[in-house]
Coordinates of C-alpha atoms in Angstrom, one line a residue:
M293 CA -0.3 -0.1 0.0
T294 CA 1.1 3.9 -0.7
V295 CA -0.5 6.6 0.2
R296 CA 0.5 9.5 -1.5
R297 CA 1.0 13.2 -0.9
G298 CA 2.1 15.7 -3.6
G299 CA 4.8 14.2 -5.6
D300 CA 6.3 12.1 -3.5
A301 CA 4.5 8.9 -1.6
L302 CA 4.0 8.1 2.2
I303 CA 5.8 4.8 1.9
I304 CA 3.5 2.3 3.5
Q305 CA 4.9 -0.5 1.7
P306 CA 8.4 -0.8 2.1
I307 CA 8.4 -0.4 6.0
S308 CA 5.2 -3.3 6.3
A309 CA 7.9 -5.0 4.4
G310 CA 10.9 -4.9 6.5
I311 CA 8.9 -4.8 10.0
V312 CA 7.5 -8.8 8.6
A313 CA 11.9 -9.1 7.3
S314 CA 13.1 -9.0 10.9
I315 CA 9.7 -10.4 12.6
T316 CA 10.8 -13.5 10.2
G317 CA 14.5 -13.0 10.6
F318 CA 14.5 -13.0 14.6
A319 CA 11.4 -15.7 15.2
S320 CA 12.7 -18.2 12.1
S321 CA 16.0 -18.9 13.9
F322 CA 16.8 -17.0 17.0
V323 CA 16.3 -20.2 18.7
L324 CA 19.1 -21.9 16.4
V325 CA 21.6 -18.9 17.5
V326 CA 21.2 -19.2 21.3
A327 CA 21.0 -23.4 21.4
G328 CA 24.6 -22.8 19.0
L329 CA 26.1 -20.2 21.7
H330 CA 24.9 -23.1 24.0
A331 CA 26.7 -26.2 22.5
V332 CA 30.0 -24.9 22.5
G333 CA 29.7 -23.6 25.8
A334 CA 28.3 -20.2 26.4
N335 CA 26.6 -20.0 29.6
D336 CA 23.0 -17.9 29.4
A337 CA 24.4 -14.7 30.1
Q338 CA 27.3 -15.1 27.0
A339 CA 24.4 -17.0 25.2
A340 CA 22.1 -13.6 25.8
S341 CA 25.1 -11.6 24.8
G342 CA 26.1 -13.4 21.7
L343 CA 22.6 -13.5 20.8
L344 CA 22.4 -9.4 21.5
V345 CA 24.9 -8.5 19.5
V346 CA 24.2 -10.1 16.6
C347 CA 20.9 -8.6 16.3
V348 CA 22.7 -4.9 17.0
L349 CA 25.1 -5.3 13.9
S350 CA 23.0 -7.0 11.9
G351 CA 20.6 -3.7 12.1
V352 CA 23.5 -1.4 12.1
L353 CA 24.7 -2.6 9.0
C354 CA 21.4 -2.4 7.0
I355 CA 20.9 1.0 8.3
L356 CA 24.7 2.1 7.0
L357 CA 25.0 0.5 4.0
A358 CA 21.1 1.2 2.7
V359 CA 21.4 4.8 3.0
T360 CA 24.8 4.9 1.4
F361 CA 24.1 3.3 -1.5
R362 CA 19.9 3.9 -1.2
M363 CA 19.7 0.0 -2.2
P364 CA 17.8 -3.1 0.4
I365 CA 21.1 -4.3 1.2
S366 CA 20.3 -6.6 3.9
F367 CA 22.1 -8.3 6.5
A368 CA 21.4 -11.0 9.6
W369 CA 23.0 -13.8 11.3
S370 CA 24.6 -17.1 10.0
T371 CA 21.9 -19.6 10.1
P372 CA 23.7 -22.6 9.0
G373 CA 26.5 -21.3 10.9
A374 CA 24.4 -21.3 14.1
A375 CA 23.4 -24.7 12.6
L376 CA 26.7 -25.4 13.0
L377 CA 27.4 -24.9 16.0
V378 CA 25.1 -27.0 17.2
A379 CA 26.8 -30.1 15.6
A380 CA 30.4 -29.0 16.8
S381 CA 28.7 -29.8 20.0
A382 CA 31.2 -31.8 20.7
T383 CA 33.9 -29.7 19.3
T384 CA 34.8 -28.0 22.0
N385 CA 33.1 -26.6 25.6
D386 CA 35.5 -24.0 26.1
F387 CA 33.4 -20.5 24.9
R388 CA 36.1 -18.9 24.4
A389 CA 38.0 -20.8 22.1
A390 CA 34.9 -20.5 20.2
T391 CA 34.9 -16.6 20.0
G392 CA 38.4 -17.4 19.0
A393 CA 37.6 -19.4 16.0
F394 CA 34.7 -16.5 15.6
L395 CA 37.2 -13.9 15.2
V396 CA 39.4 -16.1 12.2
C397 CA 36.2 -16.7 10.6
G398 CA 35.8 -12.4 10.9
A399 CA 39.3 -11.8 9.9
L400 CA 38.7 -14.4 6.4
I401 CA 35.7 -12.6 5.7
V402 CA 37.7 -9.9 5.5
L403 CA 40.3 -11.0 3.4
C404 CA 38.3 -12.0 1.5
G405 CA 37.0 -8.2 0.5
L406 CA 40.2 -7.4 0.5
W407 CA 41.8 -9.6 -1.6
P408 CA 39.7 -11.1 -4.2
A409 CA 41.4 -13.7 -4.8
L410 CA 40.7 -15.6 -1.7
G411 CA 36.8 -14.8 -2.0
R412 CA 36.7 -16.6 -5.9
A413 CA 38.9 -19.6 -5.0
I414 CA 36.0 -19.8 -1.9
T415 CA 32.7 -19.5 -4.1
S416 CA 34.7 -21.8 -5.9
I417 CA 34.7 -24.7 -3.8
P418 CA 32.4 -27.0 -5.7
R419 CA 28.4 -25.9 -5.3
P420 CA 28.0 -30.1 -4.5
L421 CA 30.8 -30.9 -1.6
A422 CA 29.3 -26.9 0.1
S423 CA 26.3 -28.0 -0.5
A424 CA 26.6 -31.1 0.8
M425 CA 28.3 -29.8 3.7
L426 CA 25.9 -28.0 5.0
A427 CA 23.1 -30.4 4.8
G428 CA 25.0 -33.2 6.5
I429 CA 25.9 -29.8 9.2
L430 CA 21.1 -29.4 9.0
F431 CA 20.2 -33.0 9.2
P432 CA 20.6 -33.9 11.9
I433 CA 19.2 -30.9 13.5
C434 CA 16.0 -31.6 11.0
L435 CA 15.5 -35.1 12.4
A436 CA 14.7 -33.3 15.6
P437 CA 11.2 -32.5 15.0
I438 CA 10.2 -36.5 14.6
T439 CA 12.4 -37.7 18.0
A440 CA 10.7 -34.3 19.9
A441 CA 7.1 -36.0 18.8
I442 CA 8.1 -39.2 20.5
E443 CA 9.8 -37.8 23.5
I444 CA 7.3 -35.4 24.7
P445 CA 4.6 -35.4 22.3
W446 CA 2.6 -32.7 24.5
L447 CA 5.2 -30.0 24.3
A448 CA 6.1 -31.6 20.3
L449 CA 2.9 -32.1 18.2
P450 CA 1.0 -28.4 19.1
V451 CA 4.3 -26.7 17.5
I452 CA 4.2 -29.4 14.1
L453 CA 0.7 -29.5 13.4
T454 CA 0.6 -25.3 13.9
W455 CA 3.8 -24.6 11.6
L456 CA 2.3 -27.6 9.0
V457 CA -1.3 -25.6 9.2
L458 CA 0.8 -22.4 8.2
F459 CA 3.3 -24.2 6.0
R460 CA -0.1 -24.9 3.6
F461 CA -1.2 -21.2 3.8
A462 CA 0.8 -18.7 4.7
P463 CA 4.7 -19.8 4.8
R464 CA 6.0 -16.8 5.6
W465 CA 5.0 -17.3 8.9
A466 CA 4.3 -21.2 9.8
V467 CA 7.9 -21.0 11.9
P468 CA 7.5 -17.6 14.2
A469 CA 3.9 -18.8 14.4
A470 CA 5.4 -22.3 15.5
M471 CA 7.5 -20.6 17.7
V472 CA 4.9 -19.0 20.0
V473 CA 3.0 -21.4 20.3
A474 CA 6.3 -23.2 21.7
A475 CA 6.7 -20.3 24.0
I476 CA 2.9 -21.1 25.0
G477 CA 4.1 -24.6 26.3
I478 CA 7.1 -24.1 27.5
G479 CA 5.4 -20.9 30.1
V480 CA 2.5 -23.5 31.0
S481 CA 5.0 -26.7 31.4
A482 CA 7.9 -24.3 33.3
G483 CA 5.5 -21.8 35.1
T484 CA 6.8 -18.5 35.5
E485 CA 10.3 -19.4 37.7
W486 CA 12.3 -18.6 34.1
L487 CA 10.9 -14.6 34.3
S488 CA 13.5 -14.7 37.6
E489 CA 16.8 -15.5 35.9
A490 CA 15.8 -13.0 32.3
S491 CA 17.4 -9.7 32.9
L492 CA 15.3 -7.3 31.2
S493 CA 17.9 -4.6 30.3
P494 CA 20.3 -5.5 27.5
Q495 CA 24.0 -6.6 29.1
L496 CA 26.9 -7.2 26.9
T497 CA 29.2 -10.4 27.9
F498 CA 32.3 -9.7 27.1
V499 CA 34.5 -12.7 25.8
A500 CA 38.4 -12.8 25.8
P501 CA 39.0 -14.3 22.9
A502 CA 41.2 -18.1 23.2
F503 CA 42.7 -19.0 20.3
D504 CA 43.2 -23.3 19.6
P505 CA 44.3 -24.3 16.8
L506 CA 42.4 -27.7 16.4
V507 CA 38.9 -25.3 17.2
I508 CA 40.3 -23.0 14.9
V509 CA 40.4 -26.0 12.0
S510 CA 37.3 -27.5 13.1
L511 CA 34.8 -24.6 14.3
G512 CA 36.2 -21.7 12.4
I513 CA 37.2 -22.5 9.4
P514 CA 33.8 -24.4 8.6
L515 CA 32.0 -21.3 10.1
F516 CA 33.7 -19.4 7.3
V517 CA 32.6 -21.4 4.5
V518 CA 29.8 -21.4 5.7
T519 CA 28.9 -18.2 6.5
M520 CA 30.9 -17.3 3.0
A521 CA 28.9 -20.3 0.6
G522 CA 26.0 -20.6 2.7
Q523 CA 24.6 -16.3 2.8
N524 CA 27.0 -14.3 1.4
V525 CA 27.2 -15.4 -2.0
P526 CA 23.8 -16.1 -1.8
G527 CA 22.8 -12.4 -0.5
F528 CA 25.2 -11.6 -3.6
A529 CA 22.5 -13.5 -5.7
V530 CA 19.5 -12.8 -4.6
M531 CA 20.2 -8.8 -4.6
S532 CA 21.4 -9.4 -8.5
T533 CA 18.2 -11.2 -9.5
F534 CA 16.3 -8.2 -8.4
G535 CA 19.0 -5.9 -10.7
Y536 CA 20.7 -4.7 -7.8
T537 CA 24.6 -4.7 -8.0
V538 CA 26.2 -4.9 -4.7
P539 CA 29.6 -3.5 -4.1
P540 CA 31.4 -6.5 -2.9
R541 CA 34.1 -4.6 -1.2
P542 CA 32.2 -2.5 1.7
A543 CA 29.7 -5.6 1.7
L544 CA 31.7 -7.8 2.7
L545 CA 34.1 -6.1 5.0
A546 CA 31.1 -5.3 6.5
S547 CA 30.1 -8.9 7.3
G548 CA 33.8 -9.5 7.9
L549 CA 34.3 -6.5 10.8
G550 CA 31.2 -7.0 12.1
T551 CA 32.1 -10.7 12.7
M552 CA 34.9 -9.8 14.5
A553 CA 33.9 -7.3 16.4
G554 CA 30.7 -9.6 17.6
S555 CA 32.9 -12.1 18.5
F556 CA 34.4 -10.4 21.6
F557 CA 30.9 -10.7 23.0
G558 CA 29.8 -14.2 21.4
G559 CA 27.9 -13.3 18.4
H560 CA 29.0 -16.6 15.7
A561 CA 28.8 -14.3 12.4
V562 CA 27.2 -11.3 11.0
N563 CA 27.0 -11.3 6.6
L564 CA 24.4 -10.5 4.0
A565 CA 21.5 -11.6 3.9
A566 CA 19.9 -14.0 1.6
I567 CA 16.2 -15.3 1.9
T568 CA 14.8 -12.4 3.9
A569 CA 16.5 -10.2 1.7
A570 CA 14.3 -11.4 -1.2
L571 CA 11.3 -9.9 0.9
M572 CA 12.6 -6.4 0.6
A573 CA 15.0 -6.2 -2.4
G574 CA 11.5 -7.7 -4.5
P575 CA 8.4 -5.9 -6.4
D576 CA 6.3 -6.5 -3.4
S577 CA 8.1 -4.2 -1.6
H578 CA 7.8 -1.6 -3.9
P579 CA 6.9 -1.0 -7.3
D580 CA 9.9 1.5 -7.5
K581 CA 13.4 -0.5 -6.8
S582 CA 15.0 3.2 -5.6
K583 CA 12.8 3.0 -2.9
R584 CA 13.1 -0.6 -2.0
W585 CA 16.1 0.1 0.6
I586 CA 13.5 2.1 3.4
A587 CA 12.5 -1.6 4.0
T588 CA 16.7 -2.4 4.4
V589 CA 16.5 0.5 7.2
T590 CA 12.8 -0.4 8.7
S591 CA 13.7 -3.8 9.3
G592 CA 17.4 -2.6 10.6
I593 CA 15.6 -1.0 13.1
G594 CA 13.5 -4.1 14.0
F595 CA 16.6 -6.2 14.4
I596 CA 17.8 -3.6 17.2
V597 CA 14.5 -3.9 18.6
F598 CA 14.3 -7.1 18.9
G599 CA 17.9 -7.8 20.2
L600 CA 16.9 -5.9 22.9
A601 CA 15.0 -8.8 24.5
A602 CA 17.7 -11.1 23.9
G603 CA 18.2 -11.9 27.8
V604 CA 14.3 -12.7 28.1
A605 CA 14.3 -14.9 24.9
T606 CA 17.5 -16.7 26.0
A607 CA 15.8 -17.4 29.0
L608 CA 12.9 -19.1 28.3
I609 CA 15.0 -20.9 25.5
S610 CA 16.7 -22.4 29.0
A611 CA 14.0 -23.3 30.4
A612 CA 12.3 -25.3 27.6
P613 CA 13.8 -29.4 26.8
P614 CA 16.7 -28.8 24.2
I615 CA 15.0 -31.0 21.9
L616 CA 12.3 -29.4 21.7
I617 CA 13.9 -25.8 20.4
T618 CA 16.5 -27.9 18.4
A619 CA 12.8 -29.4 17.3
V620 CA 11.5 -25.4 16.2
A621 CA 15.0 -25.0 14.5
G622 CA 14.4 -27.8 12.4
L623 CA 11.5 -27.0 11.5
A624 CA 13.0 -23.4 10.4
L625 CA 15.3 -25.8 8.3
L626 CA 13.7 -27.9 6.7
G627 CA 13.7 -25.8 3.2
A628 CA 17.4 -25.1 3.5
L629 CA 17.8 -29.2 4.2
A630 CA 15.4 -29.7 1.0
T631 CA 17.9 -26.7 -1.3
S632 CA 21.4 -28.2 0.0
V633 CA 20.4 -31.8 -0.7
S634 CA 18.7 -31.1 -4.7
A635 CA 21.8 -29.0 -5.0
A636 CA 24.8 -31.6 -3.7
I637 CA 23.6 -34.3 -6.1
E638 CA 22.2 -31.8 -9.2
V639 CA 25.6 -33.3 -11.4
P640 CA 25.0 -36.9 -11.8
A641 CA 29.0 -37.0 -11.9
H642 CA 29.4 -35.1 -8.9
R643 CA 26.5 -37.4 -6.4
I644 CA 29.2 -39.8 -4.8
P645 CA 31.6 -37.4 -3.5
A646 CA 28.2 -35.4 -2.6
I647 CA 27.1 -38.2 -0.9
A648 CA 30.2 -39.4 0.8
T649 CA 30.6 -35.2 2.4
F650 CA 27.2 -34.8 4.0
L651 CA 27.3 -38.9 5.7
V652 CA 30.9 -37.9 7.2
T653 CA 29.6 -34.8 8.0
A654 CA 26.2 -35.9 9.3
S655 CA 27.9 -38.1 11.5
G656 CA 29.4 -35.9 13.8
I657 CA 33.1 -37.8 14.2
V658 CA 35.2 -36.0 15.9
V659 CA 38.5 -37.0 14.8
V660 CA 42.1 -36.0 16.5
S661 CA 39.6 -32.8 17.9
I662 CA 38.7 -31.1 14.7
G663 CA 34.6 -32.0 13.3
S664 CA 33.1 -34.1 10.7
A665 CA 32.3 -30.8 9.1
F666 CA 35.8 -30.5 7.8
W667 CA 36.5 -33.8 7.4
G668 CA 33.6 -33.6 5.3
L669 CA 34.6 -31.4 2.7
L670 CA 38.1 -33.3 3.2
V671 CA 36.8 -37.0 2.2
G672 CA 34.5 -35.3 -0.8
G673 CA 37.0 -33.4 -2.1
V674 CA 39.8 -35.9 -2.2
I675 CA 37.0 -38.5 -3.3
M676 CA 35.9 -36.2 -6.6
L677 CA 39.5 -35.0 -7.0
W678 CA 40.4 -39.1 -7.5
S679 CA 37.9 -40.3 -10.1
A680 CA 37.8 -37.2 -11.9
F681 CA 42.5 -37.5 -12.3
P682 CA 42.7 -38.6 -16.0
W683 CA 44.1 -42.1 -15.1
R684 CA 43.3 -43.5 -18.9
R685 CA 45.0 -40.7 -20.7
R686 CA 47.8 -40.7 -19.0
S687 CA 48.5 -44.6 -19.6
T688 CA 47.6 -44.6 -23.4
T689 CA 50.2 -41.4 -23.4
K690 CA 52.4 -43.3 -21.9
G691 CA 51.9 -46.9 -24.0
S692 CA 52.4 -44.4 -27.3
S693 CA 55.6 -42.9 -26.3

């Protein structure tokens, strides 16, 4: 809806699009962020701080870049990165080492912005392997709704049914509504005791990073890969689909520096938005593409406001059975899992390396304290190189010489 006044338009449409984008972006995966931070050793205060800082940084970057470039350049936390943290629970329980890995991830993203060759190297990782690794990370999480339906049916089944109904009639609101139903169930079962542990005022908790080489290899580098391949690269692609050319250096520097700054307060990664970006960059935001940046500014303000409730959100999640929280996250990630699996097996010649990558990553193995995401990518790469090596050509050449 656009209401006209004089020669200008009182723009309601992009503002409402930005509000919807911020609600959808926050409600669909904040539980995953908190669960991921807990999985790598964060206590409640540190997890709340991490959620707060990624919300505020995402909001500030949305506002700054949208106003500077007059484009709907939007930022969010790394959802696949948060899923990686959940999957990496066996890698480390030392949150200081985890924040060191977050800092390294941010530094690598900054290098991609300053040194385009590194960015091209990351994006040249075969898509089937990157997609299979992401699918392997998401798979155990997406199994959680099934497990929860068996273990705690009185809490899980209403959540799943709510998601299922709205997935058919209003898919954009399916996950937020499921989270509301989960919150009601948690509130009823947990009583009001969890409120006494909630901090109504926003609080940042400083975490001094520790640099453990094994944690950097098993967590920091995979976090960098999934954030680049699963968020930043698709973010550029989404914007391109709607006719926007996002300047890569400022966008990547903002993502990397934001991640580095947030790591000191428990934040895992900030990057270009992809799914919610489509809500703000598309024609539903405004028929005039030069006005759509207002949606991103509105979304940024919304993210900052939601960040102020991070303490309450974290206390609510901490009062819930962990499997219920993972189940809500699993429902939110079903679409991402389907997309990743589809991309992984799209090319017939690469299906075996992709499946190997998926299986090793989904197994959750830890070898010499290095997590399964790294080993999955390594195994898949070795199999791909082995199967593509021109053995016959070399043999024929040797026989004819």
